mmCIF file of C-alpha atoms in Angstrom:
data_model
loop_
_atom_site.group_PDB
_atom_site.id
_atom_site.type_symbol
_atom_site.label_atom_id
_atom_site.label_comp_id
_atom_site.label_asym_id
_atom_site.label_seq_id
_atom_site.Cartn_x
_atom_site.Cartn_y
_atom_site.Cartn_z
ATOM 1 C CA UNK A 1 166.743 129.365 191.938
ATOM 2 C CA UNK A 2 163.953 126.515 191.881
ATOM 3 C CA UNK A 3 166.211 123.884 193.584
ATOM 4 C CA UNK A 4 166.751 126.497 196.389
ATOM 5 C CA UNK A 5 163.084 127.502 197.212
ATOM 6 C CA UNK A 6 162.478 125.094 200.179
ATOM 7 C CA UNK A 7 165.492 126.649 201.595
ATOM 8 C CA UNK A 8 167.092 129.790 203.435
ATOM 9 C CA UNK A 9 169.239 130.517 200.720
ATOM 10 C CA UNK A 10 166.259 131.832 198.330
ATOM 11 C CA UNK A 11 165.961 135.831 198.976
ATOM 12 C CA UNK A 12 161.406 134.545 199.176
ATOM 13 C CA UNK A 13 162.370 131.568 201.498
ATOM 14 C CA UNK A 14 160.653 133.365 204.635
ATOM 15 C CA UNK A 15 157.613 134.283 201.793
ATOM 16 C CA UNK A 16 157.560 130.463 200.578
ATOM 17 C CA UNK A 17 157.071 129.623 204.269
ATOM 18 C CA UNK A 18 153.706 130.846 204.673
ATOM 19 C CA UNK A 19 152.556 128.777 201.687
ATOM 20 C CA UNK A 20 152.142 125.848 203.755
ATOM 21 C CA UNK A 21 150.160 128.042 205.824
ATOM 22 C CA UNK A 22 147.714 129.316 203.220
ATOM 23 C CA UNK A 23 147.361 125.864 201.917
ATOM 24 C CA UNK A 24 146.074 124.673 205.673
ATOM 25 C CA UNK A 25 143.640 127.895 205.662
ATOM 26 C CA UNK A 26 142.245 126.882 201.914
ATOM 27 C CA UNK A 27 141.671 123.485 202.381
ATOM 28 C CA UNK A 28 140.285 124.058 205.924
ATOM 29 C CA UNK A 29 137.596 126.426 205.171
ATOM 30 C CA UNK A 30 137.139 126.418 200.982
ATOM 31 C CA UNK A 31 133.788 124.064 200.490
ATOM 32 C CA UNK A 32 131.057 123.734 197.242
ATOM 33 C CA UNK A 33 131.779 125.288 194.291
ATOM 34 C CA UNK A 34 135.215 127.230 194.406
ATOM 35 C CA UNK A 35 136.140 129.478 192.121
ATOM 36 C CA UNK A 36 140.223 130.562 192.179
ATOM 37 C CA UNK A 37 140.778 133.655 190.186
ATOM 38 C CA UNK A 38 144.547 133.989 189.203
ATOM 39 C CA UNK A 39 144.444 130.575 189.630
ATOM 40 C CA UNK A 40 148.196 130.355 187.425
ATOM 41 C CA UNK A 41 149.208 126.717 187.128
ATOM 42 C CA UNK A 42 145.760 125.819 189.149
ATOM 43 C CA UNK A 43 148.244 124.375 191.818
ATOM 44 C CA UNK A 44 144.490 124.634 194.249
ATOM 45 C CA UNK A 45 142.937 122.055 192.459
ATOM 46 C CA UNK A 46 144.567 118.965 193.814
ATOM 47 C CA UNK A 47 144.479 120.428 197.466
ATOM 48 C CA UNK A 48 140.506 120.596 196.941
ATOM 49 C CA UNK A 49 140.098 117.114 195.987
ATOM 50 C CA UNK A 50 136.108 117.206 197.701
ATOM 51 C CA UNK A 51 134.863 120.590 195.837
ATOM 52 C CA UNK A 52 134.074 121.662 192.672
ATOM 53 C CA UNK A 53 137.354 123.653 191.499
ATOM 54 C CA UNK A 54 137.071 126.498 188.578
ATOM 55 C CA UNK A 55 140.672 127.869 187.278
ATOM 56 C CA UNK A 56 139.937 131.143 186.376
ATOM 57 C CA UNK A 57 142.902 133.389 184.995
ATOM 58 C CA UNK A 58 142.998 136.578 182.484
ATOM 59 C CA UNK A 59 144.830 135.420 179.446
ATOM 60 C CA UNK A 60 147.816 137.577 178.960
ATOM 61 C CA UNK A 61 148.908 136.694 182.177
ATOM 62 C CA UNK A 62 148.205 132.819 182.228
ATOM 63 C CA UNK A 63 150.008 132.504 179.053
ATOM 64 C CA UNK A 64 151.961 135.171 178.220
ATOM 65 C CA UNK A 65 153.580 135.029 182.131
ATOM 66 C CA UNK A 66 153.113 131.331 183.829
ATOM 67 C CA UNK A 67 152.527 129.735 180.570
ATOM 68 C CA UNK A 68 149.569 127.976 181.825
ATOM 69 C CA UNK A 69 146.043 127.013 180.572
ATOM 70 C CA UNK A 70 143.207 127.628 183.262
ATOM 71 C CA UNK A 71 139.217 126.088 183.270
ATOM 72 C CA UNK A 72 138.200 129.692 181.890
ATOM 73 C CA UNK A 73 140.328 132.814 180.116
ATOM 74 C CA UNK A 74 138.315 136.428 181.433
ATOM 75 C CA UNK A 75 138.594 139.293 183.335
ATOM 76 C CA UNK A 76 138.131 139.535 187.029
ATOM 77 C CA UNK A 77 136.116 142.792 186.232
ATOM 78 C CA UNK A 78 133.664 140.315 184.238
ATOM 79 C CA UNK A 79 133.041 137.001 185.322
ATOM 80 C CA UNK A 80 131.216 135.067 183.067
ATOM 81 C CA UNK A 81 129.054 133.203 185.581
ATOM 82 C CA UNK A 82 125.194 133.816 187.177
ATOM 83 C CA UNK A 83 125.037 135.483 189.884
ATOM 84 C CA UNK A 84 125.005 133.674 193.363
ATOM 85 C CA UNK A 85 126.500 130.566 191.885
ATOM 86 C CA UNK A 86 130.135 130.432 193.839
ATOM 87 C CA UNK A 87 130.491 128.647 197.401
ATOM 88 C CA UNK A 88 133.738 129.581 197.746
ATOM 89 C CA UNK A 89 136.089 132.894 196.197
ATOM 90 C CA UNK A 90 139.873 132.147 195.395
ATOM 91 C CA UNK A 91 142.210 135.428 195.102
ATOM 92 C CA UNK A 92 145.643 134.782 196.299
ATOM 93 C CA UNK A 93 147.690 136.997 195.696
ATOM 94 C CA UNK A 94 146.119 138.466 192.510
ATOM 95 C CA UNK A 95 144.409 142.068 194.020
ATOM 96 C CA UNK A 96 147.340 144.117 193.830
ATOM 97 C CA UNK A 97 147.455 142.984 189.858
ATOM 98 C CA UNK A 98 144.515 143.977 189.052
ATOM 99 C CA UNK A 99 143.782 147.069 187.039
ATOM 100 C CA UNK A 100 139.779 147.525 188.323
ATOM 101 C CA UNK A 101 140.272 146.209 192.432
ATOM 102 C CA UNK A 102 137.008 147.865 192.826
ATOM 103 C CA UNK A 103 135.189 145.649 189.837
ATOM 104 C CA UNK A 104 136.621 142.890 190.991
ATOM 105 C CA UNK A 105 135.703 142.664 194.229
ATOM 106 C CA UNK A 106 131.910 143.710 193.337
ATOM 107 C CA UNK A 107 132.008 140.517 190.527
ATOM 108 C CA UNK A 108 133.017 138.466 193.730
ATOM 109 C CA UNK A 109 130.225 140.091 195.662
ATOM 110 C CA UNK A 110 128.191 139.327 192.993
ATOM 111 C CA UNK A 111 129.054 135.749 192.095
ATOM 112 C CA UNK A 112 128.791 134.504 195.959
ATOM 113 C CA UNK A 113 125.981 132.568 196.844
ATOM 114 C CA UNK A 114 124.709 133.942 200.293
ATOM 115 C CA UNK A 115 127.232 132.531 203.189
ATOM 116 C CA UNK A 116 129.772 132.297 200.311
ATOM 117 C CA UNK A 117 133.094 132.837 201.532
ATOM 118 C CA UNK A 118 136.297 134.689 199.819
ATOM 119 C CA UNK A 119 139.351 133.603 200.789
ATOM 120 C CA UNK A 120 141.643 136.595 199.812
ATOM 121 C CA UNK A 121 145.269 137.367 200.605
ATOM 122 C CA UNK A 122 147.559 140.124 199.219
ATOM 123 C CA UNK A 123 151.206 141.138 200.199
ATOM 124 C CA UNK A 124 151.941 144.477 201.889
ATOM 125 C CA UNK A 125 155.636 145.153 201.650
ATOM 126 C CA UNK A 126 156.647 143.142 198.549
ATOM 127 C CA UNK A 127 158.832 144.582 195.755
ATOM 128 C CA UNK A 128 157.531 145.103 192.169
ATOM 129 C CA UNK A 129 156.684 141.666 190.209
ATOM 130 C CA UNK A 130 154.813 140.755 187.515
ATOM 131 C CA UNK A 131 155.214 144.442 186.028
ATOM 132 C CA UNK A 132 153.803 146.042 184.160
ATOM 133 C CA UNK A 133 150.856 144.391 186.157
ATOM 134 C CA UNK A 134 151.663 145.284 189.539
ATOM 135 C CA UNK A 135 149.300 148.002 190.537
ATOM 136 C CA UNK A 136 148.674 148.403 194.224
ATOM 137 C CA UNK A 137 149.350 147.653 197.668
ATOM 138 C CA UNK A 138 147.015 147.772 200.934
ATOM 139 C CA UNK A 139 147.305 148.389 204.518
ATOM 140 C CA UNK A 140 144.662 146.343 206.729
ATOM 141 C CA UNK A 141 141.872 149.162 207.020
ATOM 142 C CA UNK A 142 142.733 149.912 203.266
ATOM 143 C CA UNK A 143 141.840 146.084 202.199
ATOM 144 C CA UNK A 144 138.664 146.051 204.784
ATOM 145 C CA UNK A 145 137.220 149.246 203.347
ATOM 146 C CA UNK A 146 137.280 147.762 199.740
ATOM 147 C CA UNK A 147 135.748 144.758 200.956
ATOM 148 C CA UNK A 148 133.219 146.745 202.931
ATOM 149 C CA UNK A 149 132.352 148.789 199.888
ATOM 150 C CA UNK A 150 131.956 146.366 197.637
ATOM 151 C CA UNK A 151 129.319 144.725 199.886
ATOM 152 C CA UNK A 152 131.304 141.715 201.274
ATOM 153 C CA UNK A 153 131.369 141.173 205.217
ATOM 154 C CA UNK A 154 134.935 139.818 206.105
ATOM 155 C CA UNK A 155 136.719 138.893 208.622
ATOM 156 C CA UNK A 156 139.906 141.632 209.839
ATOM 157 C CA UNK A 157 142.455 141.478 208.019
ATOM 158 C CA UNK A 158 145.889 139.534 209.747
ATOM 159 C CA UNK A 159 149.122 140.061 208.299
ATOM 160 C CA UNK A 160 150.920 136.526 207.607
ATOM 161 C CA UNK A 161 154.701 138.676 207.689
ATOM 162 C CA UNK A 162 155.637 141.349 210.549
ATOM 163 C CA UNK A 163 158.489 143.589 212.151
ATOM 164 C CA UNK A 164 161.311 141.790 211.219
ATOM 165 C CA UNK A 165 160.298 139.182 209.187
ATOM 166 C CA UNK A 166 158.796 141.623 206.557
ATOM 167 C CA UNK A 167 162.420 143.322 207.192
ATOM 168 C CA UNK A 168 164.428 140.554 205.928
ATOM 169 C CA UNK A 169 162.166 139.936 203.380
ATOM 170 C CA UNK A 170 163.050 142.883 201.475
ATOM 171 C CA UNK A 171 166.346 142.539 202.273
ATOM 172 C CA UNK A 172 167.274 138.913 200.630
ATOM 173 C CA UNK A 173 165.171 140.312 198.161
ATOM 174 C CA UNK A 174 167.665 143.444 197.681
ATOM 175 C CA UNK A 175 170.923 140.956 197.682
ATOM 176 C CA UNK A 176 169.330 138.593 195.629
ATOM 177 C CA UNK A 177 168.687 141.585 193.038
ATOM 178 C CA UNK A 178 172.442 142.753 193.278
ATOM 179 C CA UNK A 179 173.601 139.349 193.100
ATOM 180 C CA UNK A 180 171.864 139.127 189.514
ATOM 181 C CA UNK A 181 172.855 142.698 188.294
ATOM 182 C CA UNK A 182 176.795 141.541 189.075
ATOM 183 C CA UNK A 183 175.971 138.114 187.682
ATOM 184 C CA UNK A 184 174.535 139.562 184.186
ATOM 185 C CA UNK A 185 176.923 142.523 183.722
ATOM 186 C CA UNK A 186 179.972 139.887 184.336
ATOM 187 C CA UNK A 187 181.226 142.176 187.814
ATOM 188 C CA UNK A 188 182.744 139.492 189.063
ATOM 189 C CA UNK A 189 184.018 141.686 191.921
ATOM 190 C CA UNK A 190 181.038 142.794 193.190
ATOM 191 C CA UNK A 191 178.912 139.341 192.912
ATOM 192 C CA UNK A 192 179.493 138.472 196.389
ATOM 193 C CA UNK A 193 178.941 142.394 197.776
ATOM 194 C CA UNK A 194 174.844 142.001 198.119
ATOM 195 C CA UNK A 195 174.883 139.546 200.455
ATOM 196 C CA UNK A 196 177.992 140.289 202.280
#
């Protein structure tokens, strides 16, 4: 499906779309010392060219899922740096895989320098992935109240997909799923019945 992703006819087209967009918003407000946790294939680094960029990633799933070597192997829950020492907080798309949200976000709290900023986004309506470490999903007061509690001030939250778009999301994602069930159990017949 890689040749596909920059068009409609991958079932995460409309998700791959607001990459671009979360690229702008990271290299527009990340400054200092930035620390990206879940940082995969540390595909951050090259848009932060000015800062000081940390890959940070826990090691079952750097290896054992993107096959990828980060700055620094450790748990979210446990950061291995001083406290106040981070400009800038990377976690996109990484909260919802997270077994301890809660110690996680106090690390963050904790690793901030005063003024530090934490640039965090998280789907809503998104199938399973990455199972067995897919734990959790938030609404907008949900996210803000574990930010809130774990002593972090934060902007509200703003969902990037809506109505609709959210809609058809899930749906490509459906065909695309039926399509590959056909596909590996050799219905020929039925191959074309997802997206149809």
């Amino acid at each position: 499906m890689r040749p596909l992703r920059s068009t409609v006819l991958h079932p995460q087209w409309l998700a791959f779309r607001e990459d671009a967009v979360q690229r702008r918003w990271v290299k527009q407000v990340a400054s200092g010392r930035v620390l990206d946790i879940g940082s995969a294939d540390g595909h951050m680094r090259n848009l932060l060219e000015r800062c000081e960029y940390v890959a940070l990633d826990y090691p079952v799933t750097a290896q054992g899922l993107y096959g990828t070597r980060p700055d620094i192997f450790a748990d979210a829950a446990a950061l291995p740096f001083a406290d106040a020492c981070m400009d800038t907080v990377l976690l996109l798309e990484v909260l919802e895989h997270v077994r301890d949200a809660r110690g996680v976000l106090g690390e963050i709290s904790r690793v901030l320098k005063p003024g530090g900023v934490l640039l965090l986004s998280i789907p809503f309506l998104y199938p399973l992935h990455d199972a067995p470490h897919d734990y959790r999903r938030y609404t907008a007061p949900g996210l803000e109240d574990a930010i809130r509690r774990a002593g972090l001030d934060g902007e509200p939250a703003t969902p990037r997909t809506r109505g609709f778009q959210a809609a058809a999301l899930l749906v490509a994602i459906a065909c695309a799923e039926g399509v590959l069930q056909a596909w590996r159990h050799h219905r020929w017949r039925l191959l074309f019945a997802p997206p149809l």
